[in-house]
């Protein structure tokens, strides 16, 4: 499973962009949307995305240029470009500029999701490590599993995404806002206390049964996953 991966959709057709965002969120992805090339390039530069769905025909800066600039800057996100129907030249140029895959419009939503999942497996979700170890706590992003002392821990997609993000920043204090932007999306405008609810659920599963605290609450600042697993 690849739930919890962060996806950027760069698409100027707003109804399609919103439909993709809602659909991918229902699959467990965290999704941000940009409606032009310049905005998409900025967001992909400022935030860490696992996968990018990038339309070619964008106002201002087209998809080819966005892709080329990202690759020139060393961005390793998996990029799936949306090309014109039967656009052989579009597809060839998409791959030449650094895209990992392409899909011709109009496309099947089920096929898009399958392509993104396959791309996520091939790229390993960008630069994510295969297995993260914190003492006896193991987090495996590729298999979407975690265990402690050899005992498997069952987490929801959102809980796993939070634990994985804290793991990637182990030893650091991570704010609620950072978690919201990474695990939900940058446009989230709900109650930030939803983070507390989910972190508490993670703690009940990861810490309580084992009598050792890996997750620490830093009052007024955020949360921290101990580098040694607690």
PDB file of N, CA and C in Angstrom, residues 18-87:
ATOM      1  N   UNK A  18      -9.919  19.480  -8.975  1.00  0.00           N
ATOM      2  CA  UNK A  18     -10.661  19.220  -7.736  1.00  0.00           C
ATOM      3  C   UNK A  18     -11.102  17.763  -7.678  1.00  0.00           C
ATOM      4  N   UNK A  19     -11.556  17.221  -8.807  1.00  0.00           N
ATOM      5  CA  UNK A  19     -11.996  15.822  -8.844  1.00  0.00           C
ATOM      6  C   UNK A  19     -10.824  14.884  -8.530  1.00  0.00           C
ATOM      7  N   UNK A  20      -9.657  15.195  -9.085  1.00  0.00           N
ATOM      8  CA  UNK A  20      -8.473  14.368  -8.806  1.00  0.00           C
ATOM      9  C   UNK A  20      -8.078  14.472  -7.334  1.00  0.00           C
ATOM     10  N   UNK A  21      -8.122  15.685  -6.799  1.00  0.00           N
ATOM     11  CA  UNK A  21      -7.754  15.872  -5.401  1.00  0.00           C
ATOM     12  C   UNK A  21      -8.664  15.056  -4.487  1.00  0.00           C
ATOM     13  N   UNK A  22      -9.962  15.164  -4.694  1.00  0.00           N
ATOM     14  CA  UNK A  22     -10.901  14.438  -3.840  1.00  0.00           C
ATOM     15  C   UNK A  22     -10.761  12.930  -4.010  1.00  0.00           C
ATOM     16  N   UNK A  23     -10.603  12.503  -5.258  1.00  0.00           N
ATOM     17  CA  UNK A  23     -10.484  11.073  -5.507  1.00  0.00           C
ATOM     18  C   UNK A  23      -9.228  10.479  -4.888  1.00  0.00           C
ATOM     19  N   UNK A  24      -8.095  11.155  -5.067  1.00  0.00           N
ATOM     20  CA  UNK A  24      -6.839  10.642  -4.515  1.00  0.00           C
ATOM     21  C   UNK A  24      -6.845  10.700  -2.994  1.00  0.00           C
ATOM     22  N   UNK A  25      -7.473  11.724  -2.427  1.00  0.00           N
ATOM     23  CA  UNK A  25      -7.574  11.786  -0.966  1.00  0.00           C
ATOM     24  C   UNK A  25      -8.377  10.608  -0.433  1.00  0.00           C
ATOM     25  N   UNK A  26      -9.408  10.209  -1.164  1.00  0.00           N
ATOM     26  CA  UNK A  26     -10.213   9.059  -0.728  1.00  0.00           C
ATOM     27  C   UNK A  26      -9.410   7.768  -0.784  1.00  0.00           C
ATOM     28  N   UNK A  27      -8.336   7.765  -1.583  1.00  0.00           N
ATOM     29  CA  UNK A  27      -7.461   6.595  -1.668  1.00  0.00           C
ATOM     30  C   UNK A  27      -6.388   6.613  -0.580  1.00  0.00           C
ATOM     31  N   UNK A  28      -6.344   7.695   0.204  1.00  0.00           N
ATOM     32  CA  UNK A  28      -5.369   7.771   1.287  1.00  0.00           C
ATOM     33  C   UNK A  28      -4.165   8.643   0.991  1.00  0.00           C
ATOM     34  N   UNK A  29      -4.116   9.253  -0.206  1.00  0.00           N
ATOM     35  CA  UNK A  29      -3.019  10.156  -0.531  1.00  0.00           C
ATOM     36  C   UNK A  29      -3.266  11.523   0.105  1.00  0.00           C
ATOM     37  N   UNK A  30      -2.199  12.253   0.392  1.00  0.00           N
ATOM     38  CA  UNK A  30      -2.299  13.647   0.798  1.00  0.00           C
ATOM     39  C   UNK A  30      -2.049  14.479  -0.461  1.00  0.00           C
ATOM     40  N   UNK A  31      -2.999  15.361  -0.814  1.00  0.00           N
ATOM     41  CA  UNK A  31      -2.961  15.998  -2.134  1.00  0.00           C
ATOM     42  C   UNK A  31      -3.028  17.516  -2.059  1.00  0.00           C
ATOM     43  N   UNK A  32      -2.090  18.176  -2.743  1.00  0.00           N
ATOM     44  CA  UNK A  32      -2.132  19.612  -2.966  1.00  0.00           C
ATOM     45  C   UNK A  32      -2.379  19.860  -4.448  1.00  0.00           C
ATOM     46  N   UNK A  33      -2.898  21.044  -4.767  1.00  0.00           N
ATOM     47  CA  UNK A  33      -3.226  21.375  -6.159  1.00  0.00           C
ATOM     48  C   UNK A  33      -2.627  22.719  -6.541  1.00  0.00           C
ATOM     49  N   UNK A  34      -2.083  22.789  -7.743  1.00  0.00           N
ATOM     50  CA  UNK A  34      -1.632  24.053  -8.338  1.00  0.00           C
ATOM     51  C   UNK A  34      -2.321  24.182  -9.693  1.00  0.00           C
ATOM     52  N   UNK A  35      -2.646  25.428 -10.093  1.00  0.00           N
ATOM     53  CA  UNK A  35      -3.419  25.625 -11.325  1.00  0.00           C
ATOM     54  C   UNK A  35      -2.617  26.248 -12.469  1.00  0.00           C
ATOM     55  N   UNK A  36      -1.333  26.482 -12.271  1.00  0.00           N
ATOM     56  CA  UNK A  36      -0.496  26.936 -13.386  1.00  0.00           C
ATOM     57  C   UNK A  36       0.935  26.463 -13.142  1.00  0.00           C
ATOM     58  N   UNK A  37       1.748  26.566 -14.178  1.00  0.00           N
ATOM     59  CA  UNK A  37       3.096  26.029 -14.098  1.00  0.00           C
ATOM     60  C   UNK A  37       3.973  26.699 -13.062  1.00  0.00           C
ATOM     61  N   UNK A  38       3.892  28.022 -12.966  1.00  0.00           N
ATOM     62  CA  UNK A  38       4.738  28.747 -12.020  1.00  0.00           C
ATOM     63  C   UNK A  38       4.399  28.368 -10.585  1.00  0.00           C
ATOM     64  N   UNK A  39       3.095  28.277 -10.293  1.00  0.00           N
ATOM     65  CA  UNK A  39       2.675  27.886  -8.949  1.00  0.00           C
ATOM     66  C   UNK A  39       3.099  26.453  -8.650  1.00  0.00           C
ATOM     67  N   UNK A  40       2.948  25.580  -9.643  1.00  0.00           N
ATOM     68  CA  UNK A  40       3.343  24.188  -9.463  1.00  0.00           C
ATOM     69  C   UNK A  40       4.826  24.048  -9.201  1.00  0.00           C
ATOM     70  N   UNK A  41       5.629  24.792  -9.938  1.00  0.00           N
ATOM     71  CA  UNK A  41       7.084  24.751  -9.749  1.00  0.00           C
ATOM     72  C   UNK A  41       7.455  25.250  -8.365  1.00  0.00           C
ATOM     73  N   UNK A  42       6.823  26.328  -7.928  1.00  0.00           N
ATOM     74  CA  UNK A  42       7.119  26.876  -6.610  1.00  0.00           C
ATOM     75  C   UNK A  42       6.755  25.881  -5.513  1.00  0.00           C
ATOM     76  N   UNK A  43       5.561  25.275  -5.618  1.00  0.00           N
ATOM     77  CA  UNK A  43       5.126  24.339  -4.590  1.00  0.00           C
ATOM     78  C   UNK A  43       6.009  23.100  -4.545  1.00  0.00           C
ATOM     79  N   UNK A  44       6.397  22.610  -5.717  1.00  0.00           N
ATOM     80  CA  UNK A  44       7.259  21.426  -5.775  1.00  0.00           C
ATOM     81  C   UNK A  44       8.653  21.726  -5.241  1.00  0.00           C
ATOM     82  N   UNK A  45       9.040  22.996  -5.292  1.00  0.00           N
ATOM     83  CA  UNK A  45      10.353  23.398  -4.780  1.00  0.00           C
ATOM     84  C   UNK A  45      10.306  23.622  -3.267  1.00  0.00           C
ATOM     85  N   UNK A  46       9.191  24.169  -2.798  1.00  0.00           N
ATOM     86  CA  UNK A  46       9.060  24.512  -1.381  1.00  0.00           C
ATOM     87  C   UNK A  46       8.653  23.338  -0.500  1.00  0.00           C
ATOM     88  N   UNK A  47       7.985  22.333  -1.084  1.00  0.00           N
ATOM     89  CA  UNK A  47       7.482  21.201  -0.299  1.00  0.00           C
ATOM     90  C   UNK A  47       8.027  19.894  -0.861  1.00  0.00           C
ATOM     91  N   UNK A  48       8.001  18.871  -0.024  1.00  0.00           N
ATOM     92  CA  UNK A  48       8.535  17.569  -0.401  1.00  0.00           C
ATOM     93  C   UNK A  48       7.400  16.662  -0.843  1.00  0.00           C
ATOM     94  N   UNK A  49       7.268  16.415  -2.156  1.00  0.00           N
ATOM     95  CA  UNK A  49       6.221  15.551  -2.686  1.00  0.00           C
ATOM     96  C   UNK A  49       6.817  14.227  -3.151  1.00  0.00           C
ATOM     97  N   UNK A  50       6.059  13.152  -2.913  1.00  0.00           N
ATOM     98  CA  UNK A  50       6.476  11.848  -3.406  1.00  0.00           C
ATOM     99  C   UNK A  50       6.183  11.716  -4.898  1.00  0.00           C
ATOM    100  N   UNK A  51       5.015  12.225  -5.309  1.00  0.00           N
ATOM    101  CA  UNK A  51       4.555  12.079  -6.686  1.00  0.00           C
ATOM    102  C   UNK A  51       3.969  13.397  -7.179  1.00  0.00           C
ATOM    103  N   UNK A  52       4.149  13.666  -8.466  1.00  0.00           N
ATOM    104  CA  UNK A  52       3.594  14.878  -9.080  1.00  0.00           C
ATOM    105  C   UNK A  52       2.824  14.482 -10.337  1.00  0.00           C
ATOM    106  N   UNK A  53       1.553  14.886 -10.403  1.00  0.00           N
ATOM    107  CA  UNK A  53       0.748  14.717 -11.612  1.00  0.00           C
ATOM    108  C   UNK A  53       0.804  16.056 -12.337  1.00  0.00           C
ATOM    109  N   UNK A  54       1.410  16.075 -13.514  1.00  0.00           N
ATOM    110  CA  UNK A  54       1.759  17.338 -14.178  1.00  0.00           C
ATOM    111  C   UNK A  54       1.172  17.397 -15.579  1.00  0.00           C
ATOM    112  N   UNK A  55       0.227  18.322 -15.785  1.00  0.00           N
ATOM    113  CA  UNK A  55      -0.340  18.512 -17.121  1.00  0.00           C
ATOM    114  C   UNK A  55       0.681  19.229 -18.005  1.00  0.00           C
ATOM    115  N   UNK A  56       0.652  18.946 -19.294  1.00  0.00           N
ATOM    116  CA  UNK A  56       1.582  19.612 -20.219  1.00  0.00           C
ATOM    117  C   UNK A  56       1.101  21.016 -20.549  1.00  0.00           C
ATOM    118  N   UNK A  57      -0.182  21.140 -20.893  1.00  0.00           N
ATOM    119  CA  UNK A  57      -0.708  22.422 -21.349  1.00  0.00           C
ATOM    120  C   UNK A  57      -1.113  23.262 -20.143  1.00  0.00           C
ATOM    121  N   UNK A  58      -0.175  24.067 -19.658  1.00  0.00           N
ATOM    122  CA  UNK A  58      -0.415  24.927 -18.504  1.00  0.00           C
ATOM    123  C   UNK A  58      -0.166  26.383 -18.880  1.00  0.00           C
ATOM    124  N   UNK A  59      -0.916  27.304 -18.300  1.00  0.00           N
ATOM    125  CA  UNK A  59      -0.657  28.728 -18.583  1.00  0.00           C
ATOM    126  C   UNK A  59       0.671  29.182 -17.980  1.00  0.00           C
ATOM    127  N   UNK A  60       1.345  30.050 -18.710  1.00  0.00           N
ATOM    128  CA  UNK A  60       2.592  30.633 -18.211  1.00  0.00           C
ATOM    129  C   UNK A  60       3.795  29.756 -18.445  1.00  0.00           C
ATOM    130  N   UNK A  61       3.892  28.687 -17.708  1.00  0.00           N
ATOM    131  CA  UNK A  61       5.042  27.784 -17.783  1.00  0.00           C
ATOM    132  C   UNK A  61       4.483  26.386 -18.042  1.00  0.00           C
ATOM    133  N   UNK A  62       4.785  25.816 -19.228  1.00  0.00           N
ATOM    134  CA  UNK A  62       4.165  24.529 -19.535  1.00  0.00           C
ATOM    135  C   UNK A  62       4.820  23.381 -18.754  1.00  0.00           C
ATOM    136  N   UNK A  63       4.174  22.223 -18.827  1.00  0.00           N
ATOM    137  CA  UNK A  63       4.621  21.083 -18.050  1.00  0.00           C
ATOM    138  C   UNK A  63       6.029  20.625 -18.374  1.00  0.00           C
ATOM    139  N   UNK A  64       6.416  20.720 -19.664  1.00  0.00           N
ATOM    140  CA  UNK A  64       7.787  20.331 -20.035  1.00  0.00           C
ATOM    141  C   UNK A  64       8.811  21.161 -19.273  1.00  0.00           C
ATOM    142  N   UNK A  65       8.589  22.469 -19.243  1.00  0.00           N
ATOM    143  CA  UNK A  65       9.550  23.361 -18.592  1.00  0.00           C
ATOM    144  C   UNK A  65       9.574  23.160 -17.087  1.00  0.00           C
ATOM    145  N   UNK A  66       8.386  22.926 -16.504  1.00  0.00           N
ATOM    146  CA  UNK A  66       8.336  22.657 -15.063  1.00  0.00           C
ATOM    147  C   UNK A  66       9.132  21.400 -14.748  1.00  0.00           C
ATOM    148  N   UNK A  67       8.893  20.345 -15.525  1.00  0.00           N
ATOM    149  CA  UNK A  67       9.587  19.078 -15.308  1.00  0.00           C
ATOM    150  C   UNK A  67      11.094  19.242 -15.464  1.00  0.00           C
ATOM    151  N   UNK A  68      11.506  19.919 -16.533  1.00  0.00           N
ATOM    152  CA  UNK A  68      12.933  20.109 -16.780  1.00  0.00           C
ATOM    153  C   UNK A  68      13.600  20.897 -15.656  1.00  0.00           C
ATOM    154  N   UNK A  69      12.919  21.945 -15.183  1.00  0.00           N
ATOM    155  CA  UNK A  69      13.495  22.757 -14.102  1.00  0.00           C
ATOM    156  C   UNK A  69      13.615  21.958 -12.809  1.00  0.00           C
ATOM    157  N   UNK A  70      12.621  21.132 -12.520  1.00  0.00           N
ATOM    158  CA  UNK A  70      12.666  20.320 -11.304  1.00  0.00           C
ATOM    159  C   UNK A  70      13.816  19.317 -11.368  1.00  0.00           C
ATOM    160  N   UNK A  71      13.957  18.664 -12.507  1.00  0.00           N
ATOM    161  CA  UNK A  71      15.033  17.682 -12.634  1.00  0.00           C
ATOM    162  C   UNK A  71      16.411  18.360 -12.601  1.00  0.00           C
ATOM    163  N   UNK A  72      16.512  19.539 -13.202  1.00  0.00           N
ATOM    164  CA  UNK A  72      17.789  20.263 -13.184  1.00  0.00           C
ATOM    165  C   UNK A  72      18.167  20.669 -11.764  1.00  0.00           C
ATOM    166  N   UNK A  73      17.147  20.875 -10.921  1.00  0.00           N
ATOM    167  CA  UNK A  73      17.393  21.270  -9.528  1.00  0.00           C
ATOM    168  C   UNK A  73      17.607  20.063  -8.621  1.00  0.00           C
ATOM    169  N   UNK A  74      17.569  18.870  -9.199  1.00  0.00           N
ATOM    170  CA  UNK A  74      17.807  17.667  -8.415  1.00  0.00           C
ATOM    171  C   UNK A  74      16.574  17.076  -7.763  1.00  0.00           C
ATOM    172  N   UNK A  75      15.378  17.537  -8.140  1.00  0.00           N
ATOM    173  CA  UNK A  75      14.146  17.017  -7.565  1.00  0.00           C
ATOM    174  C   UNK A  75      13.919  15.581  -8.058  1.00  0.00           C
ATOM    175  N   UNK A  76      13.697  14.654  -7.123  1.00  0.00           N
ATOM    176  CA  UNK A  76      13.570  13.241  -7.457  1.00  0.00           C
ATOM    177  C   UNK A  76      12.148  12.707  -7.332  1.00  0.00           C
ATOM    178  N   UNK A  77      11.172  13.578  -7.174  1.00  0.00           N
ATOM    179  CA  UNK A  77       9.779  13.124  -7.076  1.00  0.00           C
ATOM    180  C   UNK A  77       9.391  12.350  -8.328  1.00  0.00           C
ATOM    181  N   UNK A  78       8.536  11.343  -8.159  1.00  0.00           N
ATOM    182  CA  UNK A  78       8.017  10.639  -9.320  1.00  0.00           C
ATOM    183  C   UNK A  78       7.061  11.549 -10.075  1.00  0.00           C
ATOM    184  N   UNK A  79       7.269  11.724 -11.380  1.00  0.00           N
ATOM    185  CA  UNK A  79       6.440  12.646 -12.168  1.00  0.00           C
ATOM    186  C   UNK A  79       5.659  11.877 -13.233  1.00  0.00           C
ATOM    187  N   UNK A  80       4.336  12.012 -13.190  1.00  0.00           N
ATOM    188  CA  UNK A  80       3.463  11.462 -14.217  1.00  0.00           C
ATOM    189  C   UNK A  80       2.875  12.638 -14.979  1.00  0.00           C
ATOM    190  N   UNK A  81       3.142  12.714 -16.290  1.00  0.00           N
ATOM    191  CA  UNK A  81       2.662  13.836 -17.095  1.00  0.00           C
ATOM    192  C   UNK A  81       1.391  13.452 -17.840  1.00  0.00           C
ATOM    193  N   UNK A  82       0.466  14.403 -17.905  1.00  0.00           N
ATOM    194  CA  UNK A  82      -0.779  14.221 -18.634  1.00  0.00           C
ATOM    195  C   UNK A  82      -0.609  14.816 -20.023  1.00  0.00           C
ATOM    196  N   UNK A  83      -0.730  13.973 -21.052  1.00  0.00           N
ATOM    197  CA  UNK A  83      -0.471  14.406 -22.422  1.00  0.00           C
ATOM    198  C   UNK A  83      -1.768  14.472 -23.222  1.00  0.00           C
ATOM    199  N   UNK A  84      -1.662  15.054 -24.426  1.00  0.00           N
ATOM    200  CA  UNK A  84      -2.817  15.131 -25.312  1.00  0.00           C
ATOM    201  C   UNK A  84      -3.159  13.744 -25.839  1.00  0.00           C
ATOM    202  N   UNK A  85      -4.404  13.572 -26.268  1.00  0.00           N
ATOM    203  CA  UNK A  85      -4.839  12.282 -26.798  1.00  0.00           C
ATOM    204  C   UNK A  85      -3.999  11.892 -28.010  1.00  0.00           C
ATOM    205  N   UNK A  86      -3.503  10.657 -28.008  1.00  0.00           N
ATOM    206  CA  UNK A  86      -2.687  10.132 -29.113  1.00  0.00           C
ATOM    207  C   UNK A  86      -1.484  11.027 -29.405  1.00  0.00           C
ATOM    208  N   UNK A  87      -0.954  11.659 -28.374  1.00  0.00           N
ATOM    209  CA  UNK A  87       0.163  12.577 -28.590  1.00  0.00           C
ATOM    210  C   UNK A  87       1.510  11.887 -28.479  1.00  0.00           C
TER     211      UNK A  87
END
